[in-house]
Amino acid sequence: MSMAPLRHLLVTGGAGFIGSAFVRQRLAAEPDLRITVLDKLTYAGSLENLAEITDSRRLAFIQGDICDRAAVDRAAKDVDAIVNFAAESHVDRSLLEAGEFVQTDVYGTHVLLEAARRYQHRRFLQVSTDEVYGHVASGRSAEADRLEPRSPYSATKAGAEMLVHAYRQSFAVPTLVTRGSNTYGPYQFPEKIISLFITNALQDLPLPIYGDGSAVRDYLYVDDHVDAIATVLNNGEPGSVYNVGAGAEVSGVTVADTVLEFCGKPASLKQFVKDRPGHDYRYALDVERIRPLGWESRVSFRDGMRLTVDWYKKHDAWWRRRKEADFWKYYRRNYQGLPSGAIPQ
Ligand code: NAD
Ligand code: TYD
C-alpha cells in the first residue's frame, strides 16, 4: 500500500546546489506540496538559488543553523518529513579545516534526528554520498558494503549515517539514506571539478588536474539526483539505504577535455598539479536496489555537460560573484605553487 502524500517538507541546506534543485523540482512537480527551507547561508548557499521560484505561498525560508536546536524546533514542528541536504560538502576544504564538517555534518544531523523523533515525522531522509565507501579498486559498491571513508568530509558523512542508523534502531525513526555519486549541473558553487573547470575555462585560466588525471568518478546530472531523492522519499522502504549513480566512469582528464571542447578553449589550459592527499581514485556504484522504485538516470554525461556549460555561459554574473577575494584566498591555499597566470591579478 502506498503512503499518503507528504504535504510539507523541511529541506535543510535548500539554498545550496542540490538542495535548491530539489526545491525547484518538487514545487514544480507537486502542486499541493509546501516546503520550508532551513539554511545557514554559508559561502555555498544563497537565496539567489531559489529566486526562480515565484509561488512564494508554498515556500518558506528560515535562515538558521541545523546545529541550533531552537531554530530546528521552529522549522520542524509543522512538517511531515525532513530532507537533510545541509552539510559542508567539499573534500579539499575538509583537508584544510575539518571542524565545521564535524559540527554540521555530524552534530547537525543529530539535532535534526532529535526533531524527527520528537515530532514523530513520517520520514527522515539523509542525503549521503558514495564517498562513504572510500576508494573502490575494483567492482562496484553495494549498500551492504563496509563504509571505509578516507577524507575528513567522507568520515563526517559516514558518521552522520551511523547516527541515522542508530535513531532507526533505537527510536524507530522512519529513516531513509541516499548515497549519491558526484553531482554536477547549474548553480554548483565553482569549487568542485566540473563547475571550477567550466568557470576557469570561461575566464581563460588553467584547469588544475590532480596527479595524472586518471582518478574516476560516476558523474550524475543534478536533475537525475533530485529525482532519485524524491523517489526514495516517497517510495523507499524505511530503514533502507539506496545508492544513486549514473553508472558512467569518467576520468579527470576526460572532464577537462569535455569542458574545453564545449567551451571552445585550447588543450593548453590543462595543467597537471600536485595530487590531493589521500585521493580516492575510484568510486563506482551498484544501483540495482533503487531500480524497482522506478528510478534511472536519464541524462548522459555529454548531454549533462552541454546543459551545464550553457548555463554557466548564460549566468556569468552568478558565478563571478562567487569567485571573488575569499574564493581566491582558498584557491591559493589549496592549489599551492601555482605559476603566475593561474589566478586573475
Ligand atoms: P553545497 O555545499 O552546495 O550546499 C550546502 C548547503 O548547506 C548550503 O546552502 C549551505 O549554506 C548549507 N549549510 C551548510 N552548513 C549548514 C548548517 N550548519 N546549517 C544549515 N545549513 C547549512 O552542497 P551540495 O553539493 O548541494 O550537497 C548537498 C548534500 O548532498 C550534502 O549533504 C552533500 O554531502 C550531499 N552530496 C553531494 C554530492 C555532490 O556531488 N555535490 C554528491 C552526493 C551527496
Ligand atoms: P571533486 O569535484 O572535488 O569531488 P570529490 O568529492 O569526488 O573529490 O573532485 C572530483 C575529482 O576531480 C577527484 O578525482 C579530484 C579531481 N579534481 C581535480 O583533478 N582538480 C580539481 O581542481 C578538483 C576540485 C578535483
GROMACS .gro file of C-alpha atoms and ligand atoms in nm:
model
  414
    1MET     CA    1   0.000   0.000   0.000
    2SER     CA    2   0.147   0.335  -0.089
    3MET     CA    3   0.186   0.609   0.169
    4ALA     CA    4  -0.042   0.915   0.177
    5PRO     CA    5   0.143   1.203   0.009
    6LEU     CA    6   0.383   1.410   0.219
    7ARG     CA    7   0.239   1.764   0.220
    8HIS     CA    8   0.502   1.973   0.398
    9LEU     CA    9   0.876   1.910   0.388
   10LEU     CA   10   1.160   2.069   0.581
   11VAL     CA   11   1.452   2.089   0.339
   12THR     CA   12   1.775   2.174   0.518
   13GLY     CA   13   2.053   2.312   0.300
   14GLY     CA   14   1.785   2.402   0.046
   15ALA     CA   15   1.974   2.713  -0.066
   16GLY     CA   16   2.276   2.510  -0.179
   17PHE     CA   17   2.342   2.338  -0.510
   18ILE     CA   18   2.149   2.009  -0.490
   19GLY     CA   19   1.903   2.123  -0.221
   20SER     CA   20   1.784   2.418  -0.431
   21ALA     CA   21   1.745   2.192  -0.736
   22PHE     CA   22   1.531   1.960  -0.522
   23VAL     CA   23   1.313   2.252  -0.403
   24ARG     CA   24   1.269   2.387  -0.758
   25GLN     CA   25   1.187   2.043  -0.900
   26ARG     CA   26   0.946   1.930  -0.626
   27LEU     CA   27   0.745   2.253  -0.612
   28ALA     CA   28   0.704   2.236  -0.990
   29ALA     CA   29   0.613   1.864  -0.987
   30GLU     CA   30   0.376   1.856  -0.685
   31PRO     CA   31   0.118   2.139  -0.685
   32ASP     CA   32  -0.003   2.062  -0.329
   33LEU     CA   33   0.341   2.042  -0.170
   34ARG     CA   34   0.477   2.305   0.073
   35ILE     CA   35   0.845   2.337   0.155
   36THR     CA   36   1.022   2.512   0.441
   37VAL     CA   37   1.393   2.565   0.378
   38LEU     CA   38   1.632   2.596   0.673
   39ASP     CA   39   1.975   2.711   0.560
   40LYS     CA   40   2.263   2.887   0.732
   41LEU     CA   41   2.368   3.056   0.407
   42THR     CA   42   2.736   2.968   0.431
   43TYR     CA   43   2.966   3.061   0.141
   44ALA     CA   44   2.796   2.776  -0.052
   45GLY     CA   45   2.433   2.879  -0.002
   46SER     CA   46   2.237   3.171  -0.146
   47LEU     CA   47   1.879   3.286  -0.184
   48GLU     CA   48   1.968   3.358  -0.546
   49ASN     CA   49   1.949   2.981  -0.596
   50LEU     CA   50   1.579   2.989  -0.509
   51ALA     CA   51   1.494   3.310  -0.693
   52GLU     CA   52   1.340   3.126  -0.990
   53ILE     CA   53   1.054   3.012  -0.761
   54THR     CA   54   0.770   3.257  -0.794
   55ASP     CA   55   0.500   3.072  -0.595
   56SER     CA   56   0.609   3.210  -0.259
   57ARG     CA   57   0.296   3.082  -0.079
   58ARG     CA   58   0.435   2.729  -0.095
   59LEU     CA   59   0.795   2.812   0.002
   60ALA     CA   60   0.908   2.948   0.339
   61PHE     CA   61   1.270   3.032   0.412
   62ILE     CA   62   1.438   3.038   0.752
   63GLN     CA   63   1.800   3.140   0.785
   64GLY     CA   64   1.944   2.922   1.059
   65ASP     CA   65   2.190   2.655   1.159
   66ILE     CA   66   2.096   2.285   1.182
   67CYS     CA   67   2.312   2.271   1.496
   68ASP     CA   68   2.082   2.525   1.666
   69ARG     CA   69   1.811   2.330   1.842
   70ALA     CA   70   1.574   2.625   1.882
   71ALA     CA   71   1.594   2.711   1.511
   72VAL     CA   72   1.543   2.346   1.414
   73ASP     CA   73   1.245   2.314   1.650
   74ARG     CA   74   1.078   2.616   1.497
   75ALA     CA   75   1.136   2.491   1.144
   76ALA     CA   76   1.046   2.126   1.213
   77LYS     CA   77   0.735   2.138   1.422
   78ASP     CA   78   0.475   2.156   1.145
   79VAL     CA   79   0.632   1.937   0.879
   80ASP     CA   80   0.572   1.574   0.776
   81ALA     CA   81   0.934   1.497   0.690
   82ILE     CA   82   1.289   1.629   0.690
   83VAL     CA   83   1.518   1.601   0.388
   84ASN     CA   84   1.870   1.682   0.508
   85PHE     CA   85   2.099   1.833   0.244
   86ALA     CA   86   2.276   2.071   0.485
   87ALA     CA   87   2.646   1.994   0.502
   88GLU     CA   88   2.994   2.118   0.446
   89SER     CA   89   3.047   1.938   0.118
   90HIS     CA   90   3.391   1.993  -0.034
   91VAL     CA   91   3.671   1.739   0.024
   92ASP     CA   92   3.953   1.988  -0.037
   93ARG     CA   93   3.816   2.230   0.224
   94SER     CA   94   3.787   1.941   0.472
   95LEU     CA   95   4.157   1.869   0.417
   96LEU     CA   96   4.238   2.230   0.512
   97GLU     CA   97   3.999   2.258   0.811
   98ALA     CA   98   3.764   1.981   0.923
   99GLY     CA   99   3.600   2.133   1.233
  100GLU     CA  100   3.294   2.275   1.056
  101PHE     CA  101   3.244   1.939   0.885
  102VAL     CA  102   3.229   1.755   1.216
  103GLN     CA  103   2.998   2.020   1.358
  104THR     CA  104   2.746   2.049   1.074
  105ASP     CA  105   2.760   1.706   0.914
  106VAL     CA  106   2.759   1.502   1.237
  107TYR     CA  107   2.624   1.717   1.521
  108GLY     CA  108   2.374   1.895   1.294
  109THR     CA  109   2.236   1.561   1.175
  110HIS     CA  110   2.189   1.459   1.539
  111VAL     CA  111   1.987   1.776   1.612
  112LEU     CA  112   1.763   1.705   1.311
  113LEU     CA  113   1.715   1.341   1.412
  114GLU     CA  114   1.608   1.454   1.759
  115ALA     CA  115   1.345   1.679   1.598
  116ALA     CA  116   1.222   1.395   1.375
  117ARG     CA  117   1.192   1.176   1.684
  118ARG     CA  118   1.018   1.439   1.897
  119TYR     CA  119   0.766   1.544   1.632
  120GLN     CA  120   0.716   1.188   1.504
  121HIS     CA  121   0.777   1.284   1.146
  122ARG     CA  122   0.668   1.040   0.879
  123ARG     CA  123   1.009   1.036   0.707
  124PHE     CA  124   1.369   1.146   0.767
  125LEU     CA  125   1.583   1.136   0.454
  126GLN     CA  126   1.958   1.179   0.490
  127VAL     CA  127   2.130   1.287   0.169
  128SER     CA  128   2.459   1.099   0.186
  129THR     CA  129   2.732   1.024  -0.064
  130ASP     CA  130   2.910   0.737  -0.238
  131GLU     CA  131   3.230   0.871  -0.080
  132VAL     CA  132   3.145   0.684   0.242
  133TYR     CA  133   3.264   0.362   0.069
  134GLY     CA  134   3.611   0.510   0.017
  135HIS     CA  135   3.835   0.420  -0.277
  136VAL     CA  136   3.697   0.119  -0.470
  137ALA     CA  137   3.979  -0.055  -0.659
  138SER     CA  138   3.753  -0.298  -0.847
  139GLY     CA  139   3.388  -0.394  -0.873
  140ARG     CA  140   3.101  -0.176  -0.756
  141SER     CA  141   2.989  -0.075  -0.408
  142ALA     CA  142   2.661  -0.223  -0.288
  143GLU     CA  143   2.465  -0.077   0.003
  144ALA     CA  144   2.567  -0.356   0.245
  145ASP     CA  145   2.940  -0.299   0.184
  146ARG     CA  146   3.165  -0.171   0.460
  147LEU     CA  147   3.199   0.205   0.496
  148GLU     CA  148   3.566   0.299   0.467
  149PRO     CA  149   3.576   0.679   0.441
  150ARG     CA  150   3.922   0.823   0.381
  151SER     CA  151   3.877   1.202   0.386
  152PRO     CA  152   3.753   1.417   0.676
  153TYR     CA  153   3.447   1.504   0.462
  154SER     CA  154   3.350   1.145   0.389
  155ALA     CA  155   3.423   1.045   0.750
  156THR     CA  156   3.173   1.302   0.876
  157LYS     CA  157   2.912   1.188   0.623
  158ALA     CA  158   2.967   0.828   0.736
  159GLY     CA  159   2.936   0.942   1.100
  160ALA     CA  160   2.604   1.107   1.018
  161GLU     CA  161   2.484   0.783   0.860
  162MET     CA  162   2.574   0.591   1.175
  163LEU     CA  163   2.355   0.827   1.377
  164VAL     CA  164   2.070   0.787   1.128
  165HIS     CA  165   2.100   0.411   1.162
  166ALA     CA  166   2.107   0.437   1.543
  167TYR     CA  167   1.791   0.652   1.550
  168ARG     CA  168   1.618   0.395   1.332
  169GLN     CA  169   1.723   0.108   1.558
  170SER     CA  170   1.678   0.282   1.894
  171PHE     CA  171   1.376   0.504   1.837
  172ALA     CA  172   1.209   0.367   1.518
  173VAL     CA  173   1.254   0.698   1.334
  174PRO     CA  174   1.143   0.621   0.973
  175THR     CA  175   1.478   0.696   0.814
  176LEU     CA  176   1.600   0.674   0.457
  177VAL     CA  177   1.950   0.728   0.321
  178THR     CA  178   2.057   0.805  -0.035
  179ARG     CA  179   2.423   0.765  -0.134
  180GLY     CA  180   2.454   0.981  -0.442
  181SER     CA  181   2.754   0.997  -0.670
  182ASN     CA  182   2.938   1.313  -0.786
  183THR     CA  183   2.674   1.557  -0.897
  184TYR     CA  184   2.702   1.846  -1.143
  185GLY     CA  185   2.478   2.098  -1.316
  186PRO     CA  186   2.351   2.458  -1.282
  187TYR     CA  187   2.404   2.651  -0.955
  188GLN     CA  188   2.702   2.445  -0.835
  189PHE     CA  189   2.950   2.656  -0.638
  190PRO     CA  190   3.264   2.680  -0.855
  191GLU     CA  191   3.491   2.467  -0.635
  192LYS     CA  192   3.404   2.109  -0.741
  193ILE     CA  193   3.583   1.984  -1.052
  194ILE     CA  194   3.313   2.047  -1.316
  195SER     CA  195   3.194   2.390  -1.202
  196LEU     CA  196   3.553   2.501  -1.134
  197PHE     CA  197   3.682   2.381  -1.471
  198ILE     CA  198   3.394   2.538  -1.667
  199THR     CA  199   3.431   2.876  -1.498
  200ASN     CA  200   3.813   2.868  -1.522
  201ALA     CA  201   3.785   2.787  -1.894
  202LEU     CA  202   3.543   3.076  -1.944
  203GLN     CA  203   3.800   3.301  -1.769
  204ASP     CA  204   4.087   3.157  -1.981
  205LEU     CA  205   4.251   3.027  -1.662
  206PRO     CA  206   4.426   2.687  -1.635
  207LEU     CA  207   4.226   2.381  -1.527
  208PRO     CA  208   4.421   2.226  -1.232
  209ILE     CA  209   4.412   1.846  -1.275
  210TYR     CA  210   4.527   1.650  -0.968
  211GLY     CA  211   4.808   1.397  -1.026
  212ASP     CA  212   4.786   1.236  -1.369
  213GLY     CA  213   4.410   1.295  -1.401
  214SER     CA  214   4.324   0.926  -1.412
  215ALA     CA  215   4.100   0.923  -1.099
  216VAL     CA  216   3.743   0.838  -1.198
  217ARG     CA  217   3.403   0.945  -1.068
  218ASP     CA  218   3.046   0.845  -1.161
  219TYR     CA  219   2.911   1.188  -1.260
  220LEU     CA  220   2.538   1.234  -1.212
  221TYR     CA  221   2.332   1.522  -1.353
  222VAL     CA  222   2.165   1.717  -1.073
  223ASP     CA  223   1.806   1.672  -1.203
  224ASP     CA  224   1.857   1.295  -1.200
  225HIS     CA  225   1.993   1.308  -0.846
  226VAL     CA  226   1.700   1.508  -0.704
  227ASP     CA  227   1.454   1.289  -0.890
  228ALA     CA  228   1.609   0.987  -0.715
  229ILE     CA  229   1.586   1.157  -0.374
  230ALA     CA  230   1.215   1.229  -0.431
  231THR     CA  231   1.160   0.869  -0.545
  232VAL     CA  232   1.324   0.731  -0.231
  233LEU     CA  233   1.142   0.980  -0.006
  234ASN     CA  234   0.802   0.882  -0.143
  235ASN     CA  235   0.851   0.513  -0.222
  236GLY     CA  236   1.157   0.390  -0.032
  237GLU     CA  237   1.142   0.132   0.245
  238PRO     CA  238   1.202   0.297   0.586
  239GLY     CA  239   1.534   0.187   0.733
  240SER     CA  240   1.689   0.141   0.388
  241VAL     CA  241   1.988   0.288   0.211
  242TYR     CA  242   1.989   0.348  -0.167
  243ASN     CA  243   2.285   0.407  -0.397
  244VAL     CA  244   2.221   0.668  -0.665
  245GLY     CA  245   2.454   0.683  -0.964
  246ALA     CA  246   2.461   0.707  -1.342
  247GLY     CA  247   2.698   0.413  -1.388
  248ALA     CA  248   2.946   0.612  -1.600
  249GLU     CA  249   3.316   0.619  -1.509
  250VAL     CA  250   3.477   0.942  -1.618
  251SER     CA  251   3.839   1.046  -1.551
  252GLY     CA  252   3.960   1.394  -1.453
  253VAL     CA  253   4.131   1.430  -1.791
  254THR     CA  254   3.804   1.347  -1.969
  255VAL     CA  255   3.623   1.611  -1.760
  256ALA     CA  256   3.886   1.867  -1.863
  257ASP     CA  257   3.874   1.767  -2.232
  258THR     CA  258   3.493   1.781  -2.239
  259VAL     CA  259   3.484   2.123  -2.070
  260LEU     CA  260   3.742   2.261  -2.315
  261GLU     CA  261   3.553   2.116  -2.613
  262PHE     CA  262   3.216   2.267  -2.510
  263CYS     CA  263   3.370   2.600  -2.406
  264GLY     CA  264   3.573   2.618  -2.731
  265LYS     CA  265   3.904   2.662  -2.544
  266PRO     CA  266   4.252   2.518  -2.618
  267ALA     CA  267   4.402   2.199  -2.467
  268SER     CA  268   4.691   2.413  -2.342
  269LEU     CA  269   4.466   2.520  -2.049
  270LYS     CA  270   4.511   2.172  -1.896
  271GLN     CA  271   4.757   2.194  -1.608
  272PHE     CA  272   4.867   1.892  -1.405
  273VAL     CA  273   4.917   1.986  -1.038
  274LYS     CA  274   5.022   1.816  -0.713
  275ASP     CA  275   4.785   1.530  -0.623
  276ARG     CA  276   4.524   1.558  -0.347
  277PRO     CA  277   4.640   1.387  -0.023
  278GLY     CA  278   4.457   1.058   0.034
  279HIS     CA  279   4.292   1.090  -0.310
  280ASP     CA  280   4.019   0.830  -0.364
  281TYR     CA  281   4.098   0.719  -0.719
  282ARG     CA  282   3.774   0.545  -0.794
  283TYR     CA  283   3.411   0.541  -0.682
  284ALA     CA  284   3.170   0.304  -0.854
  285LEU     CA  285   2.817   0.211  -0.750
  286ASP     CA  286   2.586  -0.081  -0.793
  287VAL     CA  287   2.244   0.081  -0.845
  288GLU     CA  288   2.023  -0.229  -0.861
  289ARG     CA  289   1.841  -0.159  -0.532
  290ILE     CA  290   1.681   0.169  -0.640
  291ARG     CA  291   1.564   0.041  -0.983
  292PRO     CA  292   1.246  -0.135  -0.861
  293LEU     CA  293   1.134   0.201  -0.718
  294GLY     CA  294   1.118   0.319  -1.079
  295TRP     CA  295   1.424   0.546  -1.094
  296GLU     CA  296   1.701   0.551  -1.351
  297SER     CA  297   1.935   0.826  -1.463
  298ARG     CA  298   1.822   0.989  -1.786
  299VAL     CA  299   2.089   1.245  -1.874
  300SER     CA  300   2.412   1.116  -2.030
  301PHE     CA  301   2.745   1.272  -1.929
  302ARG     CA  302   2.786   1.457  -2.260
  303ASP     CA  303   2.427   1.589  -2.263
  304GLY     CA  304   2.453   1.698  -1.899
  305MET     CA  305   2.786   1.870  -1.967
  306ARG     CA  306   2.637   2.056  -2.264
  307LEU     CA  307   2.345   2.178  -2.050
  308THR     CA  308   2.580   2.277  -1.768
  309VAL     CA  309   2.828   2.467  -1.987
  310ASP     CA  310   2.535   2.653  -2.149
  311TRP     CA  311   2.400   2.751  -1.807
  312TYR     CA  312   2.736   2.886  -1.686
  313LYS     CA  313   2.780   3.078  -2.013
  314LYS     CA  314   2.440   3.243  -1.961
  315HIS     CA  315   2.488   3.309  -1.586
  316ASP     CA  316   2.819   3.487  -1.589
  317ALA     CA  317   2.724   3.726  -1.304
  318TRP     CA  318   2.613   3.436  -1.079
  319TRP     CA  319   2.947   3.254  -1.083
  320ARG     CA  320   3.166   3.566  -1.097
  321ARG     CA  321   3.010   3.680  -0.768
  322ARG     CA  322   3.133   3.354  -0.616
  323LYS     CA  323   3.490   3.387  -0.749
  324GLU     CA  324   3.589   3.695  -0.550
  325ALA     CA  325   3.856   3.767  -0.286
  326ASP     CA  326   3.764   3.489  -0.036
  327PHE     CA  327   3.748   3.235  -0.314
  328TRP     CA  328   4.098   3.317  -0.440
  329LYS     CA  329   4.230   3.307  -0.085
  330TYR     CA  330   4.101   2.949  -0.057
  331TYR     CA  331   4.231   2.872  -0.407
  332ARG     CA  332   4.585   2.988  -0.327
  333ARG     CA  333   4.585   2.779  -0.009
  334ASN     CA  334   4.451   2.469  -0.178
  335TYR     CA  335   4.647   2.479  -0.503
  336GLN     CA  336   4.991   2.563  -0.371
  337GLY     CA  337   5.275   2.657  -0.600
  338LEU     CA  338   5.060   2.764  -0.895
  339PRO     CA  339   5.252   2.961  -1.157
  340SER     CA  340   5.159   3.324  -1.221
  341GLY     CA  341   4.872   3.338  -1.467
  342ALA     CA  342   4.682   3.064  -1.278
  343ILE     CA  343   4.498   3.327  -1.073
  344PRO     CA  344   4.348   3.653  -1.204
  345GLN     CA  345   4.555   3.959  -1.100
  346NAD     P1  346   2.651   2.275  -0.112
  346NAD     O1  347   2.780   2.294  -0.041
  346NAD     O2  348   2.628   2.338  -0.245
  346NAD     O3  349   2.529   2.325  -0.019
  346NAD     C1  350   2.523   2.301   0.117
  346NAD     C2  351   2.413   2.391   0.174
  346NAD     O4  352   2.403   2.365   0.315
  346NAD     C3  353   2.440   2.541   0.159
  346NAD     O5  354   2.323   2.609   0.119
  346NAD     C4  355   2.482   2.583   0.299
  346NAD     O6  356   2.451   2.721   0.327
  346NAD     C5  357   2.401   2.488   0.384
  346NAD     N1  358   2.459   2.466   0.517
  346NAD     C6  359   2.588   2.436   0.547
  346NAD     N2  360   2.604   2.425   0.681
  346NAD     C7  361   2.481   2.446   0.736
  346NAD     C8  362   2.432   2.445   0.868
  346NAD     N3  363   2.514   2.422   0.973
  346NAD     N4  364   2.300   2.468   0.889
  346NAD     C9  365   2.218   2.493   0.786
  346NAD     N5  366   2.259   2.496   0.656
  346NAD    C10  367   2.390   2.473   0.632
  346NAD     O7  368   2.631   2.118  -0.117
  346NAD     P2  369   2.564   2.025  -0.228
  346NAD     O8  370   2.666   1.992  -0.328
  346NAD     O9  371   2.436   2.084  -0.271
  346NAD    O10  372   2.537   1.895  -0.142
  346NAD    C11  373   2.416   1.880  -0.069
  346NAD    C12  374   2.419   1.749   0.005
  346NAD    O11  375   2.438   1.643  -0.087
  346NAD    C13  376   2.532   1.738   0.107
  346NAD    O12  377   2.482   1.673   0.221
  346NAD    C14  378   2.636   1.652   0.038
  346NAD    O13  379   2.713   1.579   0.130
  346NAD    C15  380   2.548   1.563  -0.047
  346NAD     N6  381   2.606   1.512  -0.172
  346NAD    C16  382   2.668   1.598  -0.259
  346NAD    C17  383   2.721   1.548  -0.378
  346NAD    C18  384   2.788   1.638  -0.477
  346NAD    O14  385   2.849   1.589  -0.572
  346NAD     N7  386   2.781   1.770  -0.465
  346NAD    C19  387   2.709   1.411  -0.408
  346NAD    C20  388   2.644   1.326  -0.316
  346NAD    C21  389   2.592   1.379  -0.199
  347TYD     P1  390   3.558   1.689  -0.660
  347TYD     O1  391   3.473   1.759  -0.759
  347TYD     O2  392   3.627   1.767  -0.555
  347TYD     O3  393   3.466   1.576  -0.595
  347TYD     P2  394   3.507   1.456  -0.491
  347TYD     O4  395   3.431   1.491  -0.371
  347TYD     O5  396   3.464   1.331  -0.558
  347TYD     O6  397   3.652   1.455  -0.470
  347TYD     O7  398   3.667   1.605  -0.738
  347TYD     C1  399   3.630   1.511  -0.835
  347TYD     C2  400   3.756   1.453  -0.898
  347TYD     O8  401   3.827   1.556  -0.965
  347TYD     C3  402   3.853   1.395  -0.796
  347TYD     O9  403   3.918   1.280  -0.855
  347TYD     C4  404   3.955   1.506  -0.775
  347TYD     C5  405   3.958   1.573  -0.912
  347TYD     N1  406   3.986   1.719  -0.909
  347TYD     C6  407   4.090   1.772  -0.986
  347TYD    O10  408   4.161   1.698  -1.059
  347TYD     N2  409   4.114   1.906  -0.981
  347TYD     C7  410   4.040   1.990  -0.904
  347TYD    O11  411   4.068   2.112  -0.902
  347TYD     C8  412   3.933   1.935  -0.826
  347TYD     C9  413   3.847   2.024  -0.740
  347TYD    C10  414   3.911   1.798  -0.832
   0.00000   0.00000   0.00000
